[in-house]
PDB file of C-alpha atoms in Angstrom:
ATOM      1  CA  LEU A   1      -9.568  31.899  31.317  1.00  0.00           C
ATOM      2  CA  THR A   2      -8.182  28.610  32.613  1.00  0.00           C
ATOM      3  CA  LEU A   3      -8.474  27.212  36.143  1.00  0.00           C
ATOM      4  CA  THR A   4      -6.279  24.250  37.065  1.00  0.00           C
ATOM      5  CA  LEU A   5      -6.391  22.078  40.191  1.00  0.00           C
ATOM      6  CA  THR A   6      -3.722  19.508  40.865  1.00  0.00           C
ATOM      7  CA  LEU A   7      -3.807  16.835  43.550  1.00  0.00           C
ATOM      8  CA  THR A   8      -0.938  14.436  44.277  1.00  0.00           C
ATOM      9  CA  LEU A   9      -1.509  11.301  46.338  1.00  0.00           C
ATOM     10  CA  THR A  10       1.271   9.106  47.730  1.00  0.00           C
ATOM     11  CA  LEU A  11       0.099   5.876  49.383  1.00  0.00           C
ATOM     12  CA  ALA A  12       1.996   3.021  51.029  1.00  0.00           C
ATOM     13  CA  LEU A  13       5.359   3.730  49.328  1.00  0.00           C
ATOM     14  CA  THR A  14       4.286   2.088  46.088  1.00  0.00           C
ATOM     15  CA  LEU A  15       1.489   4.226  44.640  1.00  0.00           C
ATOM     16  CA  THR A  16       2.016   7.820  43.513  1.00  0.00           C
ATOM     17  CA  LEU A  17      -0.857   9.313  41.612  1.00  0.00           C
ATOM     18  CA  ASN A  18      -1.123  12.888  40.253  1.00  0.00           C
ATOM     19  CA  LEU A  19      -4.673  14.039  39.431  1.00  0.00           C
ATOM     20  CA  THR A  20      -5.456  17.236  37.554  1.00  0.00           C
ATOM     21  CA  LEU A  21      -8.640  19.120  36.737  1.00  0.00           C
ATOM     22  CA  ALA A  22      -8.701  22.132  34.436  1.00  0.00           C
ATOM     23  CA  LEU A  23     -11.709  24.264  33.462  1.00  0.00           C
ATOM     24  CA  PHE A  24     -11.191  26.481  30.485  1.00  0.00           C
ATOM     25  CA  ARG A  25     -13.005  29.053  28.339  1.00  0.00           C
ATOM     26  CA  THR A  26     -11.614  30.938  25.378  1.00  0.00           C
ATOM     27  CA  ASP A  27     -13.476  33.719  23.513  1.00  0.00           C
ATOM     28  CA  LYS A  28     -11.894  34.657  20.228  1.00  0.00           C
ATOM     29  CA  THR A  29     -12.614  37.527  17.851  1.00  0.00           C
ATOM     30  CA  ASN A  30     -11.875  37.266  14.134  1.00  0.00           C
ATOM     31  CA  ALA A  31     -11.396  33.516  14.370  1.00  0.00           C
ATOM     32  CA  ARG A  32      -9.483  32.097  11.441  1.00  0.00           C
ATOM     33  CA  VAL A  33      -9.835  28.749   9.687  1.00  0.00           C
ATOM     34  CA  THR A  34      -7.553  27.467   6.890  1.00  0.00           C
ATOM     35  CA  ASP A  35      -9.264  25.722   4.012  1.00  0.00           C
ATOM     36  CA  ALA A  36      -7.854  22.851   1.846  1.00  0.00           C
ATOM     37  CA  GLN A  37      -6.202  25.337  -0.536  1.00  0.00           C
ATOM     38  CA  GLY A  38      -4.369  27.040   2.339  1.00  0.00           C
ATOM     39  CA  VAL A  39      -6.577  30.129   2.203  1.00  0.00           C
ATOM     40  CA  ILE A  40      -7.346  31.696   5.608  1.00  0.00           C
ATOM     41  CA  ASN A  41     -11.003  32.494   6.114  1.00  0.00           C
ATOM     42  CA  LEU A  42     -12.349  34.738   8.897  1.00  0.00           C
ATOM     43  CA  ILE A  43     -15.401  33.133  10.461  1.00  0.00           C
ATOM     44  CA  GLY A  44     -16.105  35.716  13.181  1.00  0.00           C
ATOM     45  CA  ASN A  45     -16.311  35.359  16.941  1.00  0.00           C
ATOM     46  CA  SER A  46     -16.105  31.962  18.637  1.00  0.00           C
ATOM     47  CA  ARG A  47     -16.142  30.415  22.070  1.00  0.00           C
ATOM     48  CA  VAL A  48     -14.455  27.175  23.216  1.00  0.00           C
ATOM     49  CA  GLN A  49     -14.984  25.946  26.769  1.00  0.00           C
ATOM     50  CA  GLY A  50     -14.764  22.702  28.635  1.00  0.00           C
ATOM     51  CA  VAL A  51     -13.053  20.553  31.200  1.00  0.00           C
ATOM     52  CA  GLU A  52      -9.863  18.493  31.161  1.00  0.00           C
ATOM     53  CA  LEU A  53      -9.148  15.583  33.559  1.00  0.00           C
ATOM     54  CA  GLY A  54      -5.780  13.938  33.934  1.00  0.00           C
ATOM     55  CA  ALA A  55      -4.188  11.151  35.968  1.00  0.00           C
ATOM     56  CA  GLY A  56      -0.667   9.834  36.027  1.00  0.00           C
ATOM     57  CA  GLY A  57       1.659   8.051  38.318  1.00  0.00           C
ATOM     58  CA  GLN A  58       3.342   4.898  39.509  1.00  0.00           C
ATOM     59  CA  ILE A  59       1.089   2.015  40.515  1.00  0.00           C
ATOM     60  CA  THR A  60       4.176   0.023  41.508  1.00  0.00           C
ATOM     61  CA  PRO A  61       7.885   0.906  41.113  1.00  0.00           C
ATOM     62  CA  ALA A  62       7.761  -0.959  37.721  1.00  0.00           C
ATOM     63  CA  TRP A  63       4.321   0.038  36.491  1.00  0.00           C
ATOM     64  CA  SER A  64       3.359   3.553  35.352  1.00  0.00           C
ATOM     65  CA  VAL A  65       0.135   4.932  33.902  1.00  0.00           C
ATOM     66  CA  THR A  66      -1.098   8.235  32.350  1.00  0.00           C
ATOM     67  CA  ALA A  67      -4.565   9.097  31.147  1.00  0.00           C
ATOM     68  CA  GLY A  68      -6.374  12.201  30.090  1.00  0.00           C
ATOM     69  CA  TYR A  69      -9.916  13.165  29.003  1.00  0.00           C
ATOM     70  CA  THR A  70     -11.183  16.448  27.601  1.00  0.00           C
ATOM     71  CA  PHE A  71     -14.794  17.552  27.072  1.00  0.00           C
ATOM     72  CA  THR A  72     -15.143  20.587  24.826  1.00  0.00           C
ATOM     73  CA  ASP A  73     -18.129  22.725  23.966  1.00  0.00           C
ATOM     74  CA  SER A  74     -17.562  25.130  21.098  1.00  0.00           C
ATOM     75  CA  GLU A  75     -19.663  27.615  19.139  1.00  0.00           C
ATOM     76  CA  VAL A  76     -19.446  30.175  16.396  1.00  0.00           C
ATOM     77  CA  LEU A  77     -21.001  33.118  18.252  1.00  0.00           C
ATOM     78  CA  ASP A  78     -21.076  35.633  15.447  1.00  0.00           C
ATOM     79  CA  GLY A  79     -20.093  34.712  11.906  1.00  0.00           C
ATOM     80  CA  GLY A  80     -20.773  38.185  10.573  1.00  0.00           C
ATOM     81  CA  PHE A  81     -23.204  39.153   7.820  1.00  0.00           C
ATOM     82  CA  SER A  82     -23.520  38.110   4.176  1.00  0.00           C
ATOM     83  CA  SER A  83     -25.754  40.152   1.892  1.00  0.00           C
ATOM     84  CA  GLY A  84     -27.301  41.866   4.905  1.00  0.00           C
ATOM     85  CA  ALA A  85     -28.274  38.572   6.648  1.00  0.00           C
ATOM     86  CA  ALA A  86     -26.712  37.055   9.734  1.00  0.00           C
ATOM     87  CA  SER A  87     -24.305  34.214   9.075  1.00  0.00           C
ATOM     88  CA  THR A  88     -25.869  30.745   8.902  1.00  0.00           C
ATOM     89  CA  SER A  89     -22.827  29.530  10.937  1.00  0.00           C
ATOM     90  CA  ASN A  90     -24.087  31.332  14.073  1.00  0.00           C
ATOM     91  CA  GLY A  91     -24.622  28.746  16.816  1.00  0.00           C
ATOM     92  CA  LYS A  92     -22.765  26.010  14.912  1.00  0.00           C
ATOM     93  CA  TRP A  93     -19.857  23.924  16.235  1.00  0.00           C
ATOM     94  CA  PHE A  94     -16.423  25.467  15.721  1.00  0.00           C
ATOM     95  CA  PRO A  95     -14.373  23.585  13.062  1.00  0.00           C
ATOM     96  CA  ASN A  96     -11.820  20.920  14.040  1.00  0.00           C
ATOM     97  CA  THR A  97     -12.920  20.835  17.661  1.00  0.00           C
ATOM     98  CA  PRO A  98     -13.903  17.394  19.016  1.00  0.00           C
ATOM     99  CA  ARG A  99     -16.461  17.183  21.788  1.00  0.00           C
ATOM    100  CA  HIS A 100     -14.623  14.273  23.442  1.00  0.00           C
ATOM    101  CA  ALA A 101     -10.875  13.343  23.369  1.00  0.00           C
ATOM    102  CA  PHE A 102      -9.138  10.651  25.424  1.00  0.00           C
ATOM    103  CA  SER A 103      -5.664   9.268  25.661  1.00  0.00           C
ATOM    104  CA  GLY A 104      -4.184   6.622  27.972  1.00  0.00           C
ATOM    105  CA  TRP A 105      -0.818   4.937  28.253  1.00  0.00           C
ATOM    106  CA  THR A 106       0.723   2.331  30.511  1.00  0.00           C
ATOM    107  CA  SER A 107       4.214   0.838  30.662  1.00  0.00           C
ATOM    108  CA  TYR A 108       5.712  -1.952  32.693  1.00  0.00           C
ATOM    109  CA  ARG A 109       9.349  -2.681  33.364  1.00  0.00           C
ATOM    110  CA  LEU A 110       9.581  -6.502  33.102  1.00  0.00           C
ATOM    111  CA  THR A 111      13.267  -6.568  33.977  1.00  0.00           C
ATOM    112  CA  PRO A 112      15.812  -3.793  34.600  1.00  0.00           C
ATOM    113  CA  ALA A 113      16.637  -3.958  30.889  1.00  0.00           C
ATOM    114  CA  LEU A 114      13.192  -4.664  29.289  1.00  0.00           C
ATOM    115  CA  THR A 115      10.116  -2.381  29.289  1.00  0.00           C
ATOM    116  CA  VAL A 116       6.781  -2.876  27.410  1.00  0.00           C
ATOM    117  CA  GLY A 117       3.964  -0.403  26.998  1.00  0.00           C
ATOM    118  CA  GLY A 118       0.745   0.278  25.235  1.00  0.00           C
ATOM    119  CA  GLY A 119      -1.981   2.838  24.925  1.00  0.00           C
ATOM    120  CA  ALA A 120      -5.063   4.095  23.170  1.00  0.00           C
ATOM    121  CA  SER A 121      -6.418   7.403  22.033  1.00  0.00           C
ATOM    122  CA  TYR A 122      -9.888   8.501  20.977  1.00  0.00           C
ATOM    123  CA  MET A 123     -11.226  11.552  19.205  1.00  0.00           C
ATOM    124  CA  SER A 124     -14.896  12.210  18.530  1.00  0.00           C
ATOM    125  CA  LYS A 125     -16.405  13.596  15.351  1.00  0.00           C
ATOM    126  CA  ARG A 126     -15.070  16.975  14.147  1.00  0.00           C
ATOM    127  CA  TYR A 127     -16.708  19.333  11.739  1.00  0.00           C
ATOM    128  CA  ALA A 128     -14.528  20.536   8.880  1.00  0.00           C
ATOM    129  CA  ASN A 129     -16.267  23.868   8.242  1.00  0.00           C
ATOM    130  CA  ALA A 130     -18.162  26.538  10.117  1.00  0.00           C
ATOM    131  CA  ALA A 131     -21.430  25.574   8.410  1.00  0.00           C
ATOM    132  CA  ASN A 132     -21.032  22.049   9.838  1.00  0.00           C
ATOM    133  CA  THR A 133     -21.831  20.461   6.470  1.00  0.00           C
ATOM    134  CA  TYR A 134     -18.654  18.273   6.340  1.00  0.00           C
ATOM    135  CA  SER A 135     -17.254  16.181   9.165  1.00  0.00           C
ATOM    136  CA  ALA A 136     -14.598  13.612   9.979  1.00  0.00           C
ATOM    137  CA  PRO A 137     -15.927  10.606  11.994  1.00  0.00           C
ATOM    138  CA  ASP A 138     -14.650   9.586  15.419  1.00  0.00           C
ATOM    139  CA  TYR A 139     -11.805   7.137  15.746  1.00  0.00           C
ATOM    140  CA  TRP A 140      -9.732   5.013  18.130  1.00  0.00           C
ATOM    141  CA  ARG A 141      -5.968   4.461  17.707  1.00  0.00           C
ATOM    142  CA  TYR A 142      -3.829   1.887  19.517  1.00  0.00           C
ATOM    143  CA  ASP A 143      -0.018   1.997  19.998  1.00  0.00           C
ATOM    144  CA  ALA A 144       2.580  -0.155  21.696  1.00  0.00           C
ATOM    145  CA  MET A 145       6.285  -0.157  22.507  1.00  0.00           C
ATOM    146  CA  VAL A 146       9.152  -2.385  23.598  1.00  0.00           C
ATOM    147  CA  GLY A 147      12.290  -0.869  25.072  1.00  0.00           C
ATOM    148  CA  TRP A 148      15.568  -2.564  25.726  1.00  0.00           C
ATOM    149  CA  ARG A 149      18.387  -1.039  27.819  1.00  0.00           C
ATOM    150  CA  VAL A 150      21.407  -2.594  26.203  1.00  0.00           C
ATOM    151  CA  ASN A 151      23.856  -1.034  28.615  1.00  0.00           C
ATOM    152  CA  GLU A 152      24.525   2.193  30.547  1.00  0.00           C
ATOM    153  CA  VAL A 153      25.052   4.047  27.301  1.00  0.00           C
ATOM    154  CA  VAL A 154      22.733   2.456  24.657  1.00  0.00           C
ATOM    155  CA  ASP A 155      18.917   2.116  24.679  1.00  0.00           C
ATOM    156  CA  LEU A 156      16.902   0.554  21.826  1.00  0.00           C
ATOM    157  CA  GLN A 157      13.190   1.068  21.443  1.00  0.00           C
ATOM    158  CA  LEU A 158      10.575  -0.298  18.977  1.00  0.00           C
ATOM    159  CA  ASN A 159       7.410   1.821  18.630  1.00  0.00           C
ATOM    160  CA  LEU A 160       4.365   0.290  16.920  1.00  0.00           C
ATOM    161  CA  GLN A 161       1.808   2.920  15.941  1.00  0.00           C
ATOM    162  CA  ASN A 162      -1.791   2.479  14.757  1.00  0.00           C
ATOM    163  CA  LEU A 163      -1.784  -1.274  15.480  1.00  0.00           C
ATOM    164  CA  SER A 164      -5.271  -1.791  14.077  1.00  0.00           C
ATOM    165  CA  ASP A 165      -4.251  -0.033  10.798  1.00  0.00           C
ATOM    166  CA  ALA A 166      -7.283   2.271  11.204  1.00  0.00           C
ATOM    167  CA  ARG A 167      -8.041   4.786   8.483  1.00  0.00           C
ATOM    168  CA  TYR A 168      -8.946   8.084  10.101  1.00  0.00           C
ATOM    169  CA  ALA A 169      -8.726  11.785   9.362  1.00  0.00           C
ATOM    170  CA  VAL A 170      -5.901  13.620  11.150  1.00  0.00           C
ATOM    171  CA  LYS A 171      -7.398  16.914   9.967  1.00  0.00           C
ATOM    172  CA  PRO A 172     -10.553  17.707   7.980  1.00  0.00           C
ATOM    173  CA  TYR A 173     -10.546  20.782   5.791  1.00  0.00           C
ATOM    174  CA  ALA A 174     -13.337  23.287   4.984  1.00  0.00           C
ATOM    175  CA  THR A 175     -14.009  21.484   1.685  1.00  0.00           C
ATOM    176  CA  HIS A 176     -14.557  17.739   1.331  1.00  0.00           C
ATOM    177  CA  MET A 177     -10.772  17.133   1.697  1.00  0.00           C
ATOM    178  CA  VAL A 178      -9.129  15.431   4.706  1.00  0.00           C
ATOM    179  CA  GLN A 179      -5.566  14.574   5.724  1.00  0.00           C
ATOM    180  CA  ILE A 180      -5.487  10.789   6.295  1.00  0.00           C
ATOM    181  CA  ALA A 181      -3.314   9.343   9.065  1.00  0.00           C
ATOM    182  CA  GLU A 182      -0.515   6.936   8.327  1.00  0.00           C
ATOM    183  CA  GLY A 183      -1.364   3.283   8.510  1.00  0.00           C
ATOM    184  CA  ARG A 184       0.302   0.733  10.776  1.00  0.00           C
ATOM    185  CA  THR A 185       3.835   1.914  11.387  1.00  0.00           C
ATOM    186  CA  ALA A 186       6.964   0.486  13.100  1.00  0.00           C
ATOM    187  CA  LEU A 187       9.753   2.798  14.190  1.00  0.00           C
ATOM    188  CA  VAL A 188      13.045   1.840  15.765  1.00  0.00           C
ATOM    189  CA  LYS A 189      14.866   4.369  17.948  1.00  0.00           C
ATOM    190  CA  LEU A 190      18.426   4.198  19.117  1.00  0.00           C
ATOM    191  CA  ASN A 191      19.505   6.342  22.049  1.00  0.00           C
ATOM    192  CA  ILE A 192      23.173   6.837  22.823  1.00  0.00           C
ATOM    193  CA  LYS A 193      24.178   8.697  25.993  1.00  0.00           C
ATOM    194  CA  TYR A 194      27.644  10.192  26.173  1.00  0.00           C
TER     195      TYR A 194
END
């Protein structure tokens, strides 16, 4: 079940802002989690519910912003039985589900040919397994870009990712293993329109 509300505001010819609110709840039976060896484990019935807030628009004709925040509450409702006893995972946090997640981005067109931008994203602690014995810590990541419109046909863009060279887990697995994110990265993109 997902309920979404969208509100668009246009003020004084220069500000256009789109606001969204979504409430969600998902109940799942026979929930599956993949461990570090690629084996799929059934961990029973789960529930994930929360709220998502979003904002995006043009502050001025040259300045745009987007931002989003999600609060999630998750739970293993029924992890089944082992040796006649109820699962110890009952009531625990569902794996790989952060309680808080945020992302924001802004870009500004300095000239008709030159645009700069930057943003940040955050993810709170995530448990790696249904027993909640392993977790990946929260992290912040910062990115930036510079775009140059060479002419009507060619655009060139430099993307700088993970500016602070943070070490964080992209995905924790059910064992003590994690997939580590790439360090500071620079990518150049060439777009040709024809």
